[in-house]
Every structure is written in structure tokens, then in C-alpha cells.
XYZ file of C-alpha atoms in Angstrom:
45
model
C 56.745 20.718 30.807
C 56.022 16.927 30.959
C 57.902 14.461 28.101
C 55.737 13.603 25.799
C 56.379 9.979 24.650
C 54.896 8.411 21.685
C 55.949 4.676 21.777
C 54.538 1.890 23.878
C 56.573 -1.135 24.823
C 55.386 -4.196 23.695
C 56.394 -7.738 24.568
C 58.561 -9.446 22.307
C 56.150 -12.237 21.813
C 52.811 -9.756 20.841
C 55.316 -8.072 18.750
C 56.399 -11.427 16.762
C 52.681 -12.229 16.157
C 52.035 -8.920 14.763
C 54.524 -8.747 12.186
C 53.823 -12.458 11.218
C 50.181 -11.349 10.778
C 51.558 -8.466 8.118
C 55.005 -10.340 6.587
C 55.602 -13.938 5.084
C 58.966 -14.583 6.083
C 59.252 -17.044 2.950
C 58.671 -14.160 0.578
C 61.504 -12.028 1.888
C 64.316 -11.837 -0.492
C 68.350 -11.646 1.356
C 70.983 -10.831 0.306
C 75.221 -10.870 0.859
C 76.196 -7.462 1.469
C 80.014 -7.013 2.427
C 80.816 -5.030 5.690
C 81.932 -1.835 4.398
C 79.174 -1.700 2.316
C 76.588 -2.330 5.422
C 77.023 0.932 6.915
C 73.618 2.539 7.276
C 71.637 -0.410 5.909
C 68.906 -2.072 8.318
C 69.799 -6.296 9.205
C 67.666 -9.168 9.959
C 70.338 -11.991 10.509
């Protein structure tokens, strides 16, 4: 049986434009989150 793969690669820069299209980067709030406390949480910076 074949693989069946559901993802496409796309470049880095259509990517970029995409998500600017969908996210205002000055409306996202951040935070200081010590290390131990990171574990399982998704970054940005």
C-alpha cells in the first residue's frame, strides 16, 4: 500500500504572506514564561 501524505511543502516566503494575510503581528499578546514552566507550550521568539 502506497503512503498517503496529507501536507504540501510550501516555501517559507508564500508561507509568511499567508499568515500575515490572517494575523496582525501587533495584536499578539507575549508573554515571560520561565523554562520549567515551557514544557509543552508552543514559542514564537
Amino acid at each position: 500500500m502506497a503512503r498517503k501524505r496529507y501536507l504540501k511543502k510550501t516555501p517559507l516566503k508564500e508561507a509568511r504572506e499567508l499568515l500575515l494575510q490572517r494575523v496582525d503581528p501587533g495584536q499578539l499578546e507575549h508573554e515571560a514564561v520561565r523554562v520549567p514552566d515551557a514544557l509543552h507550550r508552543v514559542t514564537s521568539e
